Short mmCIF file of C-alpha atoms and ligand atoms in Angstrom, two decimals:
data_model
loop_
_atom_site.label_atom_id
_atom_site.label_comp_id
_atom_site.label_asym_id
_atom_site.label_seq_id
_atom_site.Cartn_x
_atom_site.Cartn_y
_atom_site.Cartn_z
CA MET G 1 37.96 173.42 121.00
CA GLN G 2 39.89 176.59 121.67
CA ILE G 3 39.50 179.52 119.25
CA THR G 4 41.48 182.75 119.10
CA VAL G 5 41.04 185.73 116.81
CA ASP G 6 43.59 188.40 115.99
CA ILE G 7 41.69 191.67 115.77
CA GLU G 8 44.76 193.47 114.44
CA LYS G 9 44.80 191.24 111.36
CA CYS G 10 41.03 191.18 110.78
CA CYS G 11 40.03 193.03 107.59
CA GLY G 12 36.31 192.81 108.23
CA ALA G 13 35.26 190.74 105.25
CA GLY G 14 32.78 188.85 107.38
CA GLN G 15 33.54 185.39 105.99
CA CYS G 16 33.58 184.02 109.54
CA VAL G 17 30.12 185.42 110.30
CA LEU G 18 28.72 183.71 107.21
CA ALA G 19 30.46 180.41 107.99
CA ALA G 20 29.83 180.16 111.75
CA PRO G 21 27.31 182.77 112.92
CA ASP G 22 27.01 181.19 116.38
CA VAL G 23 30.71 181.65 117.05
CA PHE G 24 31.72 184.85 115.25
CA ASP G 25 30.22 188.30 114.87
CA GLN G 26 31.45 191.74 113.77
CA ASP G 27 31.26 194.64 116.24
CA ASP G 28 30.20 198.21 115.41
CA THR G 29 33.58 198.86 113.87
CA GLY G 30 33.25 195.77 111.69
CA VAL G 31 36.03 193.90 113.46
CA VAL G 32 35.58 190.25 114.41
CA VAL G 33 34.12 189.39 117.81
CA LEU G 34 34.41 185.93 119.26
CA LEU G 35 31.00 185.05 120.70
CA ASP G 36 32.20 181.75 122.12
CA PRO G 37 35.94 181.06 122.63
CA THR G 38 35.32 177.40 123.58
CA PRO G 39 32.48 176.31 121.30
CA PRO G 40 30.97 172.80 121.31
CA THR G 41 32.48 170.26 118.91
CA SER G 42 29.25 170.34 116.91
CA GLN G 43 30.54 173.68 115.59
CA ARG G 44 33.81 172.16 114.43
CA THR G 45 33.12 171.99 110.69
CA ALA G 46 31.72 175.52 110.59
CA ILE G 47 34.69 176.91 112.53
CA LEU G 48 37.29 175.19 110.35
CA GLU G 49 35.44 176.61 107.33
CA ALA G 50 35.65 180.10 108.86
CA ALA G 51 39.37 179.70 109.55
CA THR G 52 40.01 178.52 105.98
CA LEU G 53 37.99 181.31 104.43
CA CYS G 54 39.26 184.16 106.60
CA PRO G 55 41.27 186.20 104.09
CA ALA G 56 43.41 187.72 106.83
CA GLY G 57 44.46 184.54 108.62
CA ALA G 58 43.00 186.05 111.76
CA ILE G 59 41.34 182.89 113.15
CA LYS G 60 43.34 180.21 114.93
CA VAL G 61 41.78 176.92 115.96
CA GLY G 62 43.40 174.93 118.79
CA ALA G 63 42.63 171.44 120.04
CA MET U 1 64.17 192.16 75.97
CA VAL U 2 64.55 190.81 79.46
CA SER U 3 66.57 187.61 79.56
CA PRO U 4 64.37 184.62 80.40
CA GLN U 5 64.60 182.96 83.82
CA THR U 6 65.95 179.43 83.71
CA PRO U 7 62.77 177.66 82.60
CA GLU U 8 61.98 174.16 83.76
CA THR U 9 61.41 172.80 80.27
CA PRO U 10 63.38 175.01 77.91
CA SER U 11 61.97 173.50 74.72
CA GLN U 12 58.38 174.06 75.78
CA LEU U 13 58.87 177.51 77.26
CA SER U 14 61.09 178.87 74.54
CA SER U 15 58.61 181.68 74.09
CA VAL U 16 57.22 183.49 77.10
CA PRO U 17 53.40 183.29 77.28
CA ARG U 18 51.54 186.51 76.66
CA ILE U 19 48.81 187.79 78.95
CA PRO U 20 46.12 189.01 79.25
CA VAL U 21 44.43 186.59 76.87
CA PRO U 22 41.09 187.82 75.48
CA ARG U 23 37.98 185.78 76.24
CA THR U 24 36.50 183.89 73.33
CA CYS U 25 33.80 181.93 75.15
CA PRO U 26 31.37 183.94 77.27
CA PHE U 27 31.01 181.03 79.71
CA ALA U 28 34.66 180.27 80.39
CA PRO U 29 37.91 182.09 81.01
CA PRO U 30 40.50 181.75 78.20
CA ALA U 31 41.70 178.15 77.82
CA GLU U 32 45.27 179.44 77.83
CA TYR U 33 44.97 180.34 81.52
CA GLY U 34 43.98 176.77 82.34
CA ARG U 35 46.98 175.48 80.40
CA LEU U 36 49.29 177.83 82.31
CA ARG U 37 47.80 176.69 85.62
CA ASP U 38 48.22 173.01 84.79
CA THR U 39 51.73 173.24 83.27
CA ALA U 40 53.42 176.38 84.65
CA PRO U 41 51.56 177.60 87.74
CA VAL U 42 54.09 180.33 88.54
CA THR U 43 55.72 181.53 85.35
CA ARG U 44 57.13 184.54 83.55
CA ALA U 45 54.65 186.11 81.15
CA GLN U 46 54.73 189.10 78.85
CA LEU U 47 52.26 191.99 78.92
CA PRO U 48 51.16 193.88 75.78
CA GLY U 49 53.59 196.73 76.49
CA GLY U 50 56.52 194.27 76.56
CA GLN U 51 56.85 194.23 80.36
CA GLU U 52 57.58 190.81 81.87
CA VAL U 53 55.81 189.80 85.05
CA TRP U 54 55.00 186.64 86.99
CA ALA U 55 51.67 184.98 86.25
CA VAL U 56 50.33 182.96 89.19
CA SER U 57 47.42 180.68 88.42
CA THR U 58 46.78 177.84 90.88
CA PHE U 59 44.30 178.30 93.71
CA THR U 60 46.88 177.56 96.40
CA ASP U 61 49.57 179.81 94.93
CA VAL U 62 47.12 182.69 94.38
CA ARG U 63 45.90 182.48 97.97
CA SER U 64 49.39 182.29 99.45
CA LEU U 65 50.54 185.17 97.28
CA LEU U 66 47.69 187.47 98.29
CA VAL U 67 48.28 187.12 102.04
CA ARG U 68 52.03 187.83 101.88
CA PRO U 69 53.13 190.98 103.70
CA ASP U 70 56.01 191.34 101.21
CA VAL U 71 53.83 191.93 98.16
CA SER U 72 52.54 195.42 97.51
CA SER U 73 49.41 196.80 95.81
CA ASP U 74 51.05 200.19 95.19
CA PRO U 75 51.19 200.94 91.43
CA ARG U 76 53.75 203.70 91.97
CA ARG U 77 56.40 201.12 92.84
CA PRO U 78 58.73 200.28 89.97
CA GLY U 79 57.95 196.94 88.38
CA PHE U 80 54.20 197.10 89.09
CA PRO U 81 52.32 195.36 86.24
CA GLU U 82 50.48 197.43 83.67
CA PRO U 83 48.29 194.82 81.97
CA PHE U 84 46.20 197.27 79.99
CA PRO U 85 48.43 199.98 78.49
CA ASP U 86 46.54 202.95 77.08
CA ALA U 87 45.79 203.05 73.38
CA PRO U 88 48.11 205.48 71.58
CA THR U 89 46.83 209.04 71.44
CA GLU U 90 45.40 210.10 68.11
CA GLU U 91 47.49 213.27 67.76
CA PRO U 92 51.06 212.65 68.93
CA GLY U 93 51.66 216.22 70.14
CA ALA U 94 48.47 216.61 72.13
CA THR U 95 49.50 215.94 75.71
CA GLU U 96 48.36 219.12 77.38
CA GLY U 97 45.78 219.04 80.10
CA PRO U 98 46.11 216.88 83.20
CA ALA U 99 49.85 216.11 82.78
CA ASP U 100 50.89 219.24 84.65
CA PRO U 101 54.23 218.66 86.43
CA GLU U 102 53.16 221.14 89.12
CA GLU U 103 50.20 218.95 89.91
CA GLU U 104 50.65 216.47 92.75
CA ALA U 105 50.53 212.76 92.00
CA PRO U 106 46.95 211.49 92.20
CA LEU U 107 45.90 210.21 95.59
CA PRO U 108 45.96 206.44 95.89
CA GLN U 109 42.74 204.45 95.94
CA LEU U 110 42.11 201.93 98.72
CA PHE U 111 43.05 198.97 96.51
CA GLU U 112 46.39 200.68 95.73
CA MET U 113 47.47 201.09 99.36
CA ASP U 114 49.58 198.92 101.62
CA PRO U 115 49.35 198.58 105.39
CA PRO U 116 49.40 200.52 107.65
CA GLN U 117 47.77 203.19 105.43
CA HIS U 118 45.46 200.59 103.87
CA THR U 119 44.33 199.30 107.25
CA ARG U 120 43.52 202.81 108.46
CA TYR U 121 41.32 203.71 105.49
CA ARG U 122 39.74 200.29 105.10
CA ARG U 123 38.62 200.34 108.74
CA MET U 124 36.71 203.56 108.10
CA LEU U 125 34.59 201.73 105.52
CA ILE U 126 34.21 198.26 107.03
CA PRO U 127 31.28 199.12 109.37
CA GLU U 128 29.21 200.22 106.36
CA LEU U 129 29.35 196.86 104.61
CA THR U 130 29.35 194.18 107.31
CA VAL U 131 27.13 191.10 107.05
CA LYS U 132 24.78 192.63 109.62
CA ARG U 133 24.58 195.99 107.86
CA VAL U 134 23.89 194.33 104.52
CA ASN U 135 21.16 192.18 106.09
CA GLU U 136 19.46 195.42 107.13
CA LEU U 137 19.62 196.60 103.52
CA ARG U 138 18.03 193.45 102.09
CA PRO U 139 14.34 194.49 102.35
CA GLY U 140 15.15 197.70 100.48
CA ILE U 141 17.00 195.80 97.75
CA GLN U 142 14.09 193.34 97.46
CA GLN U 143 11.65 196.25 97.03
CA LEU U 144 13.79 197.86 94.39
CA VAL U 145 14.12 194.61 92.43
CA ASP U 146 10.36 194.07 92.62
CA ARG U 147 9.73 197.59 91.37
CA LEU U 148 12.02 197.06 88.36
CA ILE U 149 10.18 193.82 87.53
CA ASP U 150 6.79 195.60 87.89
CA ASP U 151 8.01 198.10 85.29
CA MET U 152 9.21 195.35 82.97
CA LEU U 153 5.88 193.53 83.22
CA ALA U 154 3.95 196.75 82.65
CA THR U 155 5.84 197.59 79.46
CA GLY U 156 6.76 194.04 78.22
CA PRO U 157 6.65 191.30 76.94
CA GLU U 158 10.21 192.14 75.95
CA THR U 159 13.01 194.31 77.20
CA ASP U 160 16.75 194.81 77.27
CA LEU U 161 17.64 193.37 80.65
CA VAL U 162 20.88 195.36 81.04
CA PRO U 163 19.35 198.88 81.29
CA ALA U 164 16.05 197.54 82.71
CA PHE U 165 17.42 195.33 85.45
CA ALA U 166 21.12 194.46 85.70
CA LEU U 167 22.52 198.00 85.77
CA PRO U 168 19.87 199.78 87.85
CA ILE U 169 19.95 197.32 90.77
CA PRO U 170 23.54 197.89 91.94
CA SER U 171 23.55 201.50 90.69
CA MET U 172 20.46 202.46 92.70
CA VAL U 173 21.76 200.63 95.76
CA ILE U 174 25.18 202.29 95.75
CA CYS U 175 23.64 205.72 95.00
CA GLN U 176 21.36 205.35 97.98
CA LEU U 177 24.18 204.17 100.23
CA LEU U 178 26.43 207.05 99.20
CA GLY U 179 23.76 209.73 98.98
CA VAL U 180 24.25 210.32 95.23
CA ALA U 181 21.23 211.26 93.11
CA TYR U 182 20.30 208.27 90.93
CA ASP U 183 19.16 210.50 88.06
CA SER U 184 22.88 210.99 87.33
CA HIS U 185 23.20 207.30 86.40
CA GLU U 186 23.63 207.77 82.66
CA PHE U 187 26.52 210.10 83.37
CA PHE U 188 28.41 207.89 85.80
CA GLN U 189 27.67 204.61 83.99
CA SER U 190 29.00 205.95 80.69
CA ARG U 191 32.12 207.42 82.33
CA THR U 192 32.76 204.14 84.14
CA GLU U 193 32.61 202.31 80.83
CA ILE U 194 35.31 204.62 79.44
CA VAL U 195 37.51 204.30 82.53
CA LEU U 196 37.40 200.49 82.23
CA SER U 197 37.71 200.30 78.44
CA LYS U 198 40.76 198.62 76.91
CA THR U 199 40.53 200.61 73.69
CA VAL U 200 40.44 204.28 74.76
CA THR U 201 43.40 206.67 74.83
CA ALA U 202 45.05 207.88 78.02
CA GLU U 203 43.37 211.27 77.59
CA GLN U 204 39.90 209.81 77.15
CA ARG U 205 40.34 207.72 80.27
CA GLU U 206 41.75 210.65 82.23
CA THR U 207 38.95 212.98 81.15
CA ALA U 208 36.27 210.46 82.12
CA TYR U 209 37.91 209.96 85.49
CA LEU U 210 38.23 213.69 86.14
CA GLU U 211 34.56 214.17 85.26
CA LEU U 212 33.59 211.51 87.79
CA TYR U 213 35.89 213.13 90.33
CA ALA U 214 34.39 216.60 89.75
CA PHE U 215 30.88 215.19 90.06
CA LEU U 216 31.61 213.53 93.40
CA ASP U 217 33.60 216.55 94.56
CA GLU U 218 30.32 218.48 94.47
CA VAL U 219 28.39 215.74 96.23
CA VAL U 220 31.02 215.54 98.98
CA SER U 221 31.13 219.34 99.43
CA ALA U 222 27.36 219.40 99.88
CA THR U 223 27.59 216.55 102.40
CA GLU U 224 30.33 218.35 104.31
CA SER U 225 28.13 221.36 104.91
CA ASP U 226 25.06 219.27 105.67
CA PRO U 227 25.88 215.64 106.59
CA THR U 228 23.19 213.25 105.43
CA ASP U 229 22.32 209.82 106.87
CA ASP U 230 24.42 207.78 104.46
CA ILE U 231 27.99 206.49 104.05
CA LEU U 232 29.41 209.86 102.99
CA GLY U 233 27.52 211.70 105.72
CA ARG U 234 28.77 209.33 108.41
CA LEU U 235 32.35 209.53 107.10
CA VAL U 236 32.10 213.34 107.28
CA VAL U 237 30.88 213.27 110.87
CA LYS U 238 33.34 210.62 112.05
CA TYR U 239 36.50 211.43 110.11
CA ARG U 240 36.28 214.67 108.10
CA ARG U 241 35.59 216.81 111.14
CA THR U 242 38.64 215.35 112.91
CA ASP U 243 40.62 215.68 109.68
CA GLU U 244 41.57 212.01 109.69
CA LEU U 245 40.14 212.02 106.18
CA SER U 246 40.92 214.88 103.80
CA HIS U 247 38.31 216.28 101.43
CA GLU U 248 40.25 214.88 98.47
CA MET U 249 40.56 211.45 100.03
CA LEU U 250 36.82 211.37 100.74
CA VAL U 251 36.04 212.30 97.13
CA ASN U 252 38.45 209.59 96.02
CA THR U 253 36.71 207.03 98.20
CA ALA U 254 33.33 208.09 96.84
CA VAL U 255 34.57 207.59 93.26
CA LEU U 256 35.86 204.11 94.13
CA LEU U 257 32.65 203.03 95.85
CA LEU U 258 30.49 204.33 93.02
CA LEU U 259 32.57 202.53 90.36
CA ALA U 260 33.28 199.30 92.24
CA GLY U 261 29.74 199.29 93.59
CA HIS U 262 27.89 199.12 90.30
CA GLU U 263 29.96 197.82 87.43
CA THR U 264 31.04 194.34 88.57
CA SER U 265 27.70 193.48 90.13
CA ALA U 266 25.80 194.65 87.04
CA ASN U 267 27.94 192.49 84.77
CA THR U 268 27.55 189.49 87.05
CA ILE U 269 23.77 189.94 87.20
CA ALA U 270 23.41 190.11 83.40
CA LEU U 271 25.81 187.24 82.66
CA GLY U 272 24.19 185.30 85.47
CA VAL U 273 20.71 185.58 83.99
CA LEU U 274 22.12 184.34 80.69
CA THR U 275 23.91 181.50 82.49
CA PHE U 276 20.68 180.33 84.13
CA LEU U 277 18.84 180.48 80.79
CA GLU U 278 21.55 178.25 79.34
CA HIS U 279 21.40 175.83 82.31
CA PRO U 280 17.69 174.99 82.81
CA GLY U 281 18.52 172.24 85.33
CA GLN U 282 20.31 174.76 87.56
CA LEU U 283 17.43 177.21 87.10
CA ARG U 284 15.03 174.57 88.47
CA ILE U 285 17.28 174.13 91.50
CA LEU U 286 17.40 177.91 92.00
CA LEU U 287 13.61 178.05 92.18
CA THR U 288 13.12 175.03 94.43
CA GLU U 289 16.05 175.02 96.87
CA PRO U 290 16.43 178.13 99.03
CA ALA U 291 19.97 177.20 100.13
CA ALA U 292 21.09 176.88 96.53
CA ALA U 293 19.63 180.31 95.71
CA VAL U 294 22.01 181.72 98.33
CA SER U 295 25.11 179.86 97.14
CA ALA U 296 24.22 180.71 93.52
CA ALA U 297 25.64 184.21 94.01
CA ASP U 298 29.10 182.91 94.94
CA GLU U 299 29.01 180.20 92.30
CA MET U 300 28.29 182.87 89.70
CA VAL U 301 31.25 184.96 90.86
CA ARG U 302 33.50 181.88 90.79
CA PHE U 303 32.23 180.58 87.45
CA HIS U 304 32.63 183.88 85.59
CA SER U 305 35.54 185.53 87.48
CA LEU U 306 34.90 188.67 85.45
CA GLY U 307 37.77 190.82 86.58
CA ASP U 308 40.20 188.41 85.04
CA VAL U 309 43.56 190.01 85.56
CA ASP U 310 42.45 193.25 87.14
CA ILE U 311 44.38 192.71 90.33
CA SER U 312 48.12 193.28 90.31
CA ARG U 313 50.94 193.12 92.82
CA VAL U 314 54.69 193.76 93.02
CA ALA U 315 57.17 191.90 95.27
CA THR U 316 58.94 193.99 97.92
CA ALA U 317 61.32 191.18 98.98
CA ASP U 318 62.66 187.98 97.44
CA PHE U 319 60.58 184.89 98.11
CA THR U 320 59.74 181.48 96.68
CA LEU U 321 56.31 180.66 95.31
CA GLY U 322 55.36 177.45 93.53
CA GLY U 323 59.04 176.51 93.26
CA GLN U 324 60.08 179.77 91.59
CA THR U 325 62.08 182.58 93.13
CA ILE U 326 60.36 185.92 92.82
CA HIS U 327 62.63 188.92 93.38
CA ALA U 328 61.90 192.27 94.96
CA GLY U 329 60.67 194.71 92.31
CA GLU U 330 59.12 192.06 90.04
CA GLY U 331 55.50 192.46 89.03
CA ILE U 332 52.99 189.69 89.68
CA LEU U 333 49.55 188.98 88.18
CA PRO U 334 47.37 186.52 90.08
CA ILE U 335 44.97 184.98 87.55
CA LEU U 336 41.81 184.68 89.60
CA SER U 337 39.78 183.01 86.84
CA ALA U 338 42.35 180.20 86.52
CA ALA U 339 42.49 179.70 90.29
CA ASN U 340 38.69 179.56 90.40
CA ARG U 341 38.71 176.67 87.91
CA ASP U 342 41.56 174.79 89.58
CA PRO U 343 40.67 171.07 89.69
CA GLN U 344 42.82 170.72 92.82
CA ALA U 345 40.50 173.12 94.62
CA PHE U 346 37.07 172.48 93.08
CA GLU U 347 35.39 169.28 91.95
CA ARG U 348 34.25 169.49 88.32
CA PRO U 349 35.56 173.09 88.19
CA ASP U 350 34.17 173.85 84.73
CA GLU U 351 30.64 172.89 85.72
CA PHE U 352 28.20 175.58 86.82
CA ASP U 353 26.77 174.06 90.01
CA ILE U 354 24.89 176.26 92.45
CA ARG U 355 24.74 173.46 95.01
CA ARG U 356 28.49 173.46 95.74
CA PRO U 357 28.94 172.95 99.50
CA ASP U 358 32.13 175.02 99.37
CA SER U 359 30.62 177.86 97.33
CA ARG U 360 32.46 180.64 99.18
CA HIS U 361 35.93 179.12 98.77
CA HIS U 362 36.62 180.92 95.48
CA VAL U 363 38.97 183.86 95.01
CA GLY U 364 36.60 185.85 92.76
CA PHE U 365 36.45 188.52 95.47
CA GLY U 366 40.22 188.33 95.89
CA TYR U 367 41.94 187.13 99.08
CA GLY U 368 44.02 188.71 101.83
CA PRO U 369 43.60 192.18 103.33
CA HIS U 370 42.17 193.66 100.10
CA GLN U 371 39.44 191.05 99.71
CA CYS U 372 36.38 192.76 98.28
CA LEU U 373 34.89 195.16 100.77
CA GLY U 374 31.53 195.02 98.99
CA GLN U 375 31.27 191.22 98.81
CA ASN U 376 28.32 190.91 101.17
CA LEU U 377 26.43 193.61 99.34
CA ALA U 378 27.22 191.94 96.01
CA ARG U 379 26.00 188.59 97.36
CA ALA U 380 22.71 190.13 98.47
CA GLU U 381 22.18 191.90 95.13
CA LEU U 382 22.91 188.81 93.04
CA GLU U 383 20.87 186.44 95.17
CA ILE U 384 17.80 188.69 95.24
CA ALA U 385 18.09 189.55 91.54
CA TYR U 386 18.24 185.95 90.23
CA ARG U 387 15.66 184.50 92.61
CA THR U 388 13.11 187.27 92.16
CA LEU U 389 13.45 187.60 88.38
CA PHE U 390 12.96 183.90 87.65
CA THR U 391 10.26 183.45 90.30
CA ARG U 392 8.18 186.31 88.96
CA ILE U 393 8.84 185.75 85.25
CA PRO U 394 9.27 181.97 84.89
CA SER U 395 8.83 182.13 81.10
CA LEU U 396 11.78 184.50 80.64
CA ARG U 397 13.89 183.61 77.59
CA LEU U 398 16.42 185.14 75.20
CA ALA U 399 14.99 187.23 72.37
CA VAL U 400 18.07 186.67 70.16
CA PRO U 401 20.49 183.73 69.75
CA VAL U 402 23.46 183.67 72.16
CA ASP U 403 25.95 184.26 69.35
CA GLU U 404 24.28 187.56 68.50
CA LEU U 405 24.67 188.98 72.00
CA ASP U 406 26.86 192.04 72.48
CA PHE U 407 29.62 191.03 74.93
CA LYS U 408 32.04 193.57 76.47
CA THR U 409 35.18 192.09 74.95
CA ASP U 410 36.85 195.51 74.97
CA SER U 411 36.49 196.09 78.72
CA GLN U 412 38.81 195.20 81.59
CA ILE U 413 35.73 193.69 83.22
CA PHE U 414 33.85 191.23 81.01
CA GLY U 415 30.08 191.51 80.70
CA LEU U 416 27.11 192.10 78.42
CA ARG U 417 26.34 195.41 76.80
CA SER U 418 22.74 194.40 76.22
CA LEU U 419 20.59 191.32 76.87
CA PRO U 420 17.33 191.27 74.88
CA VAL U 421 14.80 188.99 76.59
CA THR U 422 11.13 188.19 76.17
CA TRP U 423 8.50 186.24 78.17
C1 LIG K 1 30.21 190.59 91.78
C2 LIG K 1 30.63 191.70 92.28
C3 LIG K 1 32.06 192.02 92.71
C4 LIG K 1 33.26 191.40 92.42
C5 LIG K 1 33.49 190.14 91.57
C6 LIG K 1 34.31 192.15 93.09
C7 LIG K 1 35.66 191.81 93.07
C8 LIG K 1 36.65 192.43 93.80
C9 LIG K 1 38.03 192.00 93.89
C10 LIG K 1 38.63 190.80 93.16
C11 LIG K 1 38.70 192.84 94.74
C12 LIG K 1 40.16 192.73 95.19
C13 LIG K 1 41.09 193.73 94.59
C14 LIG K 1 42.52 193.51 95.02
O1 LIG K 1 42.84 192.59 95.77
O2 LIG K 1 43.39 194.29 94.55
C15 LIG K 1 37.73 193.84 95.17
C16 LIG K 1 38.02 194.90 96.00
C17 LIG K 1 37.10 195.89 96.32
N1 LIG K 1 35.75 195.89 96.05
FE1 LIG K 1 34.73 194.51 95.00
N2 LIG K 1 33.74 193.21 93.75
C18 LIG K 1 32.37 193.18 93.55
C19 LIG K 1 31.43 194.05 94.07
C20 LIG K 1 31.72 195.15 94.84
C21 LIG K 1 30.74 196.07 95.38
C22 LIG K 1 29.23 195.96 95.22
C23 LIG K 1 31.45 197.04 96.06
C24 LIG K 1 30.99 198.27 96.80
C25 LIG K 1 30.12 198.50 97.56
C26 LIG K 1 32.85 196.70 95.96
C27 LIG K 1 33.88 197.44 96.54
C28 LIG K 1 35.20 197.05 96.58
C29 LIG K 1 36.26 197.83 97.22
C30 LIG K 1 36.09 199.16 97.93
C31 LIG K 1 37.45 197.10 97.05
C32 LIG K 1 38.86 197.49 97.54
C33 LIG K 1 39.13 196.83 98.87
C34 LIG K 1 40.54 197.03 99.37
O3 LIG K 1 41.45 197.29 98.59
O4 LIG K 1 40.74 196.91 100.59
N3 LIG K 1 32.97 195.55 95.23
N4 LIG K 1 36.48 193.55 94.60
S1 LIG K 2 36.75 186.34 108.26
FE1 LIG K 2 38.68 187.02 109.19
S2 LIG K 2 38.98 189.06 108.39
FE2 LIG K 2 36.86 188.56 108.00
S3 LIG K 2 35.72 189.37 109.72
FE3 LIG K 2 36.20 187.27 110.21
S4 LIG K 2 38.14 187.36 111.29
FE4 LIG K 2 37.88 189.33 110.31
#
C-alpha cells in the first residue's frame, strides 16, 4: 500500500492519529506526519478509516 | 417574499419548511429534521427573520458541503444565514452604546474565517490541542474529576450535577490551559449563557460579550508583560512578539477558547449522565468494556448533536449539491443532528449504542477545515467524566422525574440547566 499526505491541506484534527497510530502522527506544529509511507496490509482497515475520517481530505491511499 | 425555486413535488412543498425547529424530546433532534433529510435532503427553508436559505441534512451532503472551497464561513458576506435573530429591544429608541459608526467592525473569530486567513490562525492553535498534547493532559483531568467526586461524596447523598460536576470539569480545564483564574467561573459562565441565549436582546448579548472581552483583555495584557506556561503565554512568545498576532486578535482567540471550551462539553457531560441513567444496559457496558468507554464520548456527541444549527455557510460560487443548484450568495445551513441520524450512514441511527465500531464517523464536531479544534480535549473530558462518575458512584440516580428537569430550550446549544441526582 502506498500512502501520501498533503500537509498543506491538513487541519490538524488528529483523526488519522486516532484511527491508525502506527502510520500517522502529528509533529510539533500539529501537522500530520507519515510514520510509514508503505505500511503492511494488516494496517489497511485502519488506514482507510483514517482517510475517510480526515476532514481535510489530506490522506490519499494508493494500491 | 423570495420566489420559490422550482420544487420537485410542488404540491408537497407548497410551503417552505421553517428552521430552526425547537427540540421537544431531550433525547432526539426534532422529528422535522429527519423528515427533511428523508424527503428533501437539500431544500429551501425559511429562517425566523424571513430569510430563505438552503437546509442540507443528509450525512453525505453535509460532508461534501463542508469540504467545498467555494463555501464561506464569513458572516459579513451578504446572504449568510442568521438562524437566531436577536429579540426586539425593549425600548425602540435605545440603540446607543456599541453601535458607534466610528468603531471598526469586530474582528472575526476563527470559525468565521476562510482560508488563507483561517489556515494561518488555526495553525497557531493546533499544537495546543493535538492527540499527543491531550494525552499529556489526561492525568490532570482524571485528578480533577476525582476531586469533584470526593467533594460530592463528602457533602452528599444528593447534589445538582450541573454546578457540581458537568460545568466545573471543562471550565477548570480550559481555565488552566489558558491561564485564566477559575474563581471567575460564575462570571464567564453566566455571560456565556447570555451570549448563547435565543431570547435576549441584541444589547444584552452585546454587553455580555463586551464584558467577556474586557475580562480577557486584562488577562492577555498581564500575560503579555509576563508570559506564563500556558496557551496564552506560548502564543505571546511565539506570535505576539513577532506581531503575527495582534493584541486584539489574541483577546478574541481567548474569548473563543473560553466559550467553546466549556459550554458544549458541559452540556454533553450533563445530558450524557442522564442518557446513561435512562439506558441501564449501556451503562453496564460502559463499566465493563474499556473500549466502549472510549467510544462512548463520540457516540454521545453523535446522539445528541447539541449545536443543532449553529454552523452556517454561504456559497461563493454556483454548484450542485444533492441534485439542487446552489447559487453564489445563497446561505446554507448544514443540519448536523439530521446527518448524525442518517440511516444511510449509521445502522439503527436512533439507538444510543456506545459499542458502534464507526463511532468517530459522525459530524457532531463538524467536518472540513473548521472541524472542532477541541475535539480531542472534549473526548478526554467526556470519557473520563462518565467512566469515573459511574465507577465511583454506581448507585447514582435521578432525584426528580425526567419530565421535571430544566432543559435549556432557550439556548442555541441544548443542555440541562440543572440535574438533581442522589445515591
Ligand atoms: C462536546 C463538545 C464539543 C462539540 C460538540 C463541539 C462542536 C464543534 C463544531 C460543530 C465546530 C465546527 C464549527 C464550524 O464548522 O463552523 C467546532 C469548532 C470549534 N471548536 Fe468545538 N466542540 C466541542 C468542544 C470544544 C472544546 C472543548 C474546545 C476548546 C478547547 C472547542 C473549540 C473549538 C474551536 C476553537 C472551533 C473553531 C475551529 C475552526 O473554525 O477552525 N470545542 N466545535
Ligand atoms: S486527519 Fe487529516 S487533517 Fe487531521 S491531522 Fe490527520 S491528515 Fe491532518
